[in-house]
C-alpha positions as a printed NumPy array, in Angstrom:
array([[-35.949,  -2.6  ,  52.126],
       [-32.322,  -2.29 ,  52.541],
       [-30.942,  -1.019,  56.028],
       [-28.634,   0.96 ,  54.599],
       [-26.939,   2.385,  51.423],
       [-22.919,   2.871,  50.415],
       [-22.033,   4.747,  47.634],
       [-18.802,   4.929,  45.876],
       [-16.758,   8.201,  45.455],
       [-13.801,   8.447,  43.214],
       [-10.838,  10.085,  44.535],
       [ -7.355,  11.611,  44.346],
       [ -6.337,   9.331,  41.264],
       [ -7.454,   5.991,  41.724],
       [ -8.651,   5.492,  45.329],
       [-12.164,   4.692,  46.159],
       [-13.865,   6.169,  49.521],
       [-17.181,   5.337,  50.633],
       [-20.203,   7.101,  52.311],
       [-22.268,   4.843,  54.164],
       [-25.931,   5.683,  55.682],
       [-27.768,   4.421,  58.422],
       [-31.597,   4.284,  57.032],
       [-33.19 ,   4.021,  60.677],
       [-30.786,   6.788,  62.386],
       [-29.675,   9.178,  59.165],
       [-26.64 ,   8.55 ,  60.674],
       [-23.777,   9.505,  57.746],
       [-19.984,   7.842,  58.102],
       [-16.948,   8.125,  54.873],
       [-14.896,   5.207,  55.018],
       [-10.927,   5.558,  53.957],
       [-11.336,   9.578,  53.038],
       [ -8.087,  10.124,  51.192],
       [ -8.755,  13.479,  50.137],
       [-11.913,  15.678,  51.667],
       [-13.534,  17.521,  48.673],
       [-15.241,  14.715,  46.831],
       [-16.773,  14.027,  49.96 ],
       [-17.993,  17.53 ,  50.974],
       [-19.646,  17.797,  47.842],
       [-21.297,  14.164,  47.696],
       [-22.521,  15.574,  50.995],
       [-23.515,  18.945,  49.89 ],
       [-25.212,  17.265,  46.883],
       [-27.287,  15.27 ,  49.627],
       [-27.819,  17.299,  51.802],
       [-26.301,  15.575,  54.754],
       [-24.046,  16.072,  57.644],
       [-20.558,  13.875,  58.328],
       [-20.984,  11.731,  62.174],
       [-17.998,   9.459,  61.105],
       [-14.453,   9.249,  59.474],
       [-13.47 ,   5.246,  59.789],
       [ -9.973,   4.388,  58.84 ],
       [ -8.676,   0.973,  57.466],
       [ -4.536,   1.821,  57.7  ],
       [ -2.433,   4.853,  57.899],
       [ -1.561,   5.649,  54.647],
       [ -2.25 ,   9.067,  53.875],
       [ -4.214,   7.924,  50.288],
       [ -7.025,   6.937,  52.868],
       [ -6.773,   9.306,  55.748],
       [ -5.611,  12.609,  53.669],
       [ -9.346,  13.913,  54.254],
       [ -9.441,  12.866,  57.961],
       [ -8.782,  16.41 ,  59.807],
       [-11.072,  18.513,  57.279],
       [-13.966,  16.597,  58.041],
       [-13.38 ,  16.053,  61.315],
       [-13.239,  20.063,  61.473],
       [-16.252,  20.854,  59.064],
       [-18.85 ,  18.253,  60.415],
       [-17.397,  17.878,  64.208],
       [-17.212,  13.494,  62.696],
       [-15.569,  11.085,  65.563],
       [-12.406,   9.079,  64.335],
       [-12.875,   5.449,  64.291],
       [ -9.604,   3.875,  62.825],
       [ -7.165,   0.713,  64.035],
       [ -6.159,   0.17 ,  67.758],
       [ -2.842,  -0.954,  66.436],
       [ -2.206,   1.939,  64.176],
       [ -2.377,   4.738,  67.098],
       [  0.507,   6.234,  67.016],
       [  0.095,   6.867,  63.131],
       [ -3.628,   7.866,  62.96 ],
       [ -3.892,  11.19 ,  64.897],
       [ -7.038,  11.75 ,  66.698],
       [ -9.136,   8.747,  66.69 ],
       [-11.962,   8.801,  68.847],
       [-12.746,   4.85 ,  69.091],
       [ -9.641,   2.089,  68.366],
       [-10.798,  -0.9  ,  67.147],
       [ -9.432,  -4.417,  66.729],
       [-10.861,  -7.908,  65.714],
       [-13.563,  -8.674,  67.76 ],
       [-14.561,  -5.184,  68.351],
       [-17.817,  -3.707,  66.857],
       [-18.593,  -0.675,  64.814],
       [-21.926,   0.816,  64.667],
       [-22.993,   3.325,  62.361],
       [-26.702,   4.51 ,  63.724],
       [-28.229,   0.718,  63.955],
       [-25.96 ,  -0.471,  61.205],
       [-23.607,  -2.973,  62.94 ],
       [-20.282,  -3.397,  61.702],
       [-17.559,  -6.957,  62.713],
       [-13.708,  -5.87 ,  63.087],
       [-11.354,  -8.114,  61.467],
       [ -7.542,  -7.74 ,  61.871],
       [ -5.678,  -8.099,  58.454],
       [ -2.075,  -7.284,  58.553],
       [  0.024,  -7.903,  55.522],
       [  0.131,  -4.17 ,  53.788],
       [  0.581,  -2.807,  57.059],
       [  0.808,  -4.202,  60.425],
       [ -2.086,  -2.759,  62.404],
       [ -4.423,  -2.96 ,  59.092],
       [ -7.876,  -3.584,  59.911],
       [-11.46 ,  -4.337,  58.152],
       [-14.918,  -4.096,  58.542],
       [-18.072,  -6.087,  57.797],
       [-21.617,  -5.18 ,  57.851],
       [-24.083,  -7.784,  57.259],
       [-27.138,  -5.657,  57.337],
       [-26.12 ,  -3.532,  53.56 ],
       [-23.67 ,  -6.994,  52.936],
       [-20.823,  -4.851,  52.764],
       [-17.05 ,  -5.724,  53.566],
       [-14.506,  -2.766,  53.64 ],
       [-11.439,  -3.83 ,  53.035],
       [ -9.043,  -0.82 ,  51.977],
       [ -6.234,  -2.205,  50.77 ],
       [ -5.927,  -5.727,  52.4  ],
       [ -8.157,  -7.475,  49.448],
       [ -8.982,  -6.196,  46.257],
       [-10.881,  -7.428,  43.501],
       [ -8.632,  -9.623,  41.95 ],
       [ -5.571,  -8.853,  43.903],
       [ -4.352,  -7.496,  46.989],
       [ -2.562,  -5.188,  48.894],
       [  1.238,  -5.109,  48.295],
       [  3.39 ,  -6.458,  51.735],
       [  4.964,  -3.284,  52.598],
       [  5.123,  -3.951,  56.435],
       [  3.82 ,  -7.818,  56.937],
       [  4.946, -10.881,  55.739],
       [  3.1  , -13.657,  52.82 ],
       [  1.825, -15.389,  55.918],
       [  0.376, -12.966,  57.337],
       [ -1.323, -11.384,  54.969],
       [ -2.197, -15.248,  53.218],
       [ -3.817, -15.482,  57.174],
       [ -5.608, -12.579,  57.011],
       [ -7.426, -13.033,  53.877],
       [ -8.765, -16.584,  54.842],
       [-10.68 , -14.89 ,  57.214],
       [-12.709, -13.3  ,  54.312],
       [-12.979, -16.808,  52.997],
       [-16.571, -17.791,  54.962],
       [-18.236, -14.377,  54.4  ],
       [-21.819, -14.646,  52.297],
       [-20.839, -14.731,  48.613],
       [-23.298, -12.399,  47.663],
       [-20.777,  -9.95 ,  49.998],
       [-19.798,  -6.516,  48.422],
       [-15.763,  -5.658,  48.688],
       [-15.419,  -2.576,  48.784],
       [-11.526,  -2.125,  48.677],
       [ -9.463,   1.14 ,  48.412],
       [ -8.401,   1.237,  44.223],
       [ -9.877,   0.817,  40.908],
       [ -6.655,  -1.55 ,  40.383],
       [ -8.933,  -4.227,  38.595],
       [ -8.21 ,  -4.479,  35.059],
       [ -4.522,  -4.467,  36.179],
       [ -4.635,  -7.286,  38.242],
       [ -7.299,  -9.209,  35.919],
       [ -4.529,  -9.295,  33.124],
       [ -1.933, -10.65 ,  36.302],
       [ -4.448, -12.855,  37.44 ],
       [ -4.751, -14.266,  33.835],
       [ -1.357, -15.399,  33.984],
       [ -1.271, -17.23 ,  37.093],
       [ -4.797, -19.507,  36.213],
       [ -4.543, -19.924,  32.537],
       [ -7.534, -22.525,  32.656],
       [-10.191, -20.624,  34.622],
       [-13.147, -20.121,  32.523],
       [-14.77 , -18.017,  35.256],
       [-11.548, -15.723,  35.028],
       [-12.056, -15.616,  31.366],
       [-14.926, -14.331,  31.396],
       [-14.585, -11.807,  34.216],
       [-11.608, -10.303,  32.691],
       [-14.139,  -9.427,  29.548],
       [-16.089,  -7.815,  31.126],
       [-13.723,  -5.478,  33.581],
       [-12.383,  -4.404,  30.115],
       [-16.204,  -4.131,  29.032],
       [-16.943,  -1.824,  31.944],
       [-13.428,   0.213,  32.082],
       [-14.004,   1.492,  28.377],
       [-17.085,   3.009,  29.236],
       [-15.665,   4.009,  32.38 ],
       [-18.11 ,   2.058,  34.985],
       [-16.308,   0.903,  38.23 ],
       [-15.647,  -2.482,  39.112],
       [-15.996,  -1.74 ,  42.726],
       [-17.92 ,  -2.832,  44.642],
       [-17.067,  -6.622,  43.544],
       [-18.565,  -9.323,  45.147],
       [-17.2  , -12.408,  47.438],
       [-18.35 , -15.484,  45.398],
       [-16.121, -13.975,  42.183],
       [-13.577, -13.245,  44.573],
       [-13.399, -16.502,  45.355],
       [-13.464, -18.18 ,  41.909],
       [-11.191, -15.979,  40.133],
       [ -8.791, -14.02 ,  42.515],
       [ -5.462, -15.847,  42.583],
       [ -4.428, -14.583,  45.903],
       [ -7.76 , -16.052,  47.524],
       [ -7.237, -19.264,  45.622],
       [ -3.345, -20.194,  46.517],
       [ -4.387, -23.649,  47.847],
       [ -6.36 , -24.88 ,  44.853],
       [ -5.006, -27.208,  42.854],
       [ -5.033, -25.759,  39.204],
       [ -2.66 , -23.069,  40.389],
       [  0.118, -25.218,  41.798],
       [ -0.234, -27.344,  38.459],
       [  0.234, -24.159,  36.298],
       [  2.991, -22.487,  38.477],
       [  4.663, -26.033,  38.595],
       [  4.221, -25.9  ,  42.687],
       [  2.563, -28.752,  42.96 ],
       [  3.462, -29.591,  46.681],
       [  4.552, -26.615,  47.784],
       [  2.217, -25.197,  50.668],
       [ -0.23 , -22.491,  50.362],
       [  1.712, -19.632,  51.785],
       [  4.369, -20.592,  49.457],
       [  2.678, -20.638,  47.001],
       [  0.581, -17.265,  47.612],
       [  4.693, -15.789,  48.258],
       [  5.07 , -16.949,  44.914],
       [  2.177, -15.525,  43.499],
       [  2.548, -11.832,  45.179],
       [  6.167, -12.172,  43.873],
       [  5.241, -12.292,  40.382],
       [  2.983,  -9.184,  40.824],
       [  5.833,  -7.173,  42.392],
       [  7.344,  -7.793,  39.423],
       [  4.348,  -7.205,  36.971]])
C-alpha cells in the first residue's frame, strides 16, 4: 500500500498544482497553488482540511493561491530560503539539504536555480514523487529568466540519479510543445518518436501528460541529454562541452 497519494489539479490556464496526502497522519499539503479555487473545491470534494502551502519559486502562477489558503485552512508556508524576500509569509525556509515532512511523508530539498535564482525542489521517495515547478519539465525546462545555462544545466544533473520509475511533477502542461522542439534537436531517437505519439495521443482526448516519469525523462528530454553524443552529431557540436551545448539547445527554444 502506497504511503501516500498526489493528485493533479488543473489551473489558471496551463499550470498544474498538486495536493499531496499523508496516509498515516491525514495530513493534506497543495504544492505550487497558483490560483486558490481549484483547490478549495478538490478539498471540499474530499472532504479535507489544507495543513500546507509549499512553494517551488516566486512567480505568482504558483503562489497566486498562497494567502487564501493560508486564511481559509490556517496552512503553514513552506517555500525557498533564498526566495524570502519575494514569498511573503513563509513559515519554514528551506534549502538543499533541508527536509520537508508532510505527516510521515518525508520530503529531500534540492536547490535548482536557472528560472529563478532561489528556485528550489522537492523529492519524496515514499509516493516516488519529484516536484519540480518549473526547473524540469517533461521534455523541457524552465526558461533562464534569472540564472545562467550553467546553472540551470547544474541543477538538473542533480535529478539525473533519482529512481527512474520517479514521477515529475512540474508546474505546466507544456508537453506537446516541447515534444515537437525536442523532435528537432534528436532527429534519430526512436524512444522520442514514439513518446511524441503518444503526448499527441493523450492531448486529443485531453488526458495530462503530467505526472511523467524519470527514466523517459532521461531518454528523450534534450535538456537532460546535452552530453550524449547523438545530439552534438545532429546540432554539428561535436566537441563543444555540455553546457554549451545545453546553451545551445535552450537557445533554439527561446526562439521556437
Amino acid at each position: 500500500m502506497s504511503a501516500g497519494d498526489v493528485f493533479v489539479i488543473p489551473c489558471l490556464s496551463d499550470n498544474y498544482t498538486y495536493l499531496v496526502r499523508c496516509h498515516e497522519t491525514g495530513m493534506t499539503a497543495i504544492v505550487d497553488p497558483g490560483e486558490a479555487g481549484p483547490v478549495v473545491a478538490e478539498l471540499e470534494d474530499r472532504d479535507w482540511s489544507l495543513d500546507l502551502v509549499i512553494n517551488t519559486h516566486h512567480h505568482n502562477d504558483h503562489i497566486g493561491g498562497n494567502a487564501e489558503l493560508i486564511t481559509r485552512y490556517g496552512a503553514k508556508l513552506i517555500g525557498p530560503k533564498a526566495e524570502t524576500m519575494r514569498i511573503p509569509g513563509m513559515d519554514q525556509k528551506v534549502a538543499e539539504g533541508d527536509t520537508v515532512m508532510i505527516g510521515a511523508l518525508s520530503g529531500q530539498v534540492f536547490d535548482v536555480p536557472g528560472h529563478t535564482s532561489g528556485h528550489i525542489a522537492f523529492y519524496f521517495p515514499a509516493v516516488s514523487a519529484l516536484f519540480s515547478g518549473d526547473s524540469l519539465f517533461a521534455l523541457g525546462c524552465g526558461r533562464l529568466f534569472e540564472g545562467t545555462p550553467d546553472q540551470m544545466w547544474q541543477s538538473l544533473q542533480k535529478f539525473r540519479n533519482l529512481p527512474g520509475d520517479t514521477l515529475v511533477y512540474c508546474g505546466h502542461e507544456y508537453t506537446q510543445s516541447n515534444a515537437r522542439f525536442a523532435a528537432t534537436i534528436e532527429t534519430g531517437n526512436v524512444a522520442l518518436k514514439a513518446r511524441c505519439a503518444e503526448i499527441d495521443d493523450l492531448r486529443a482526448r485531453g488526458i495530462p501528460t503530467i505526472p511523467s516519469r524519470m527514466d523517459k525523462e532521461l531518454a528523450t528530454n534534450p535538456f537532460l541529454r546535452a552530453d550524449h553524443a547523438s545530439i552534438a552529431s545532429d546540432l554539428g557540436m561535436e566537441g563543444a562541452t555540455a553546457t554549451e551545448i545545453f546553451a545551445e539547445i535552450r537557445g533554439r527554444k527561446d526562439r521556437f
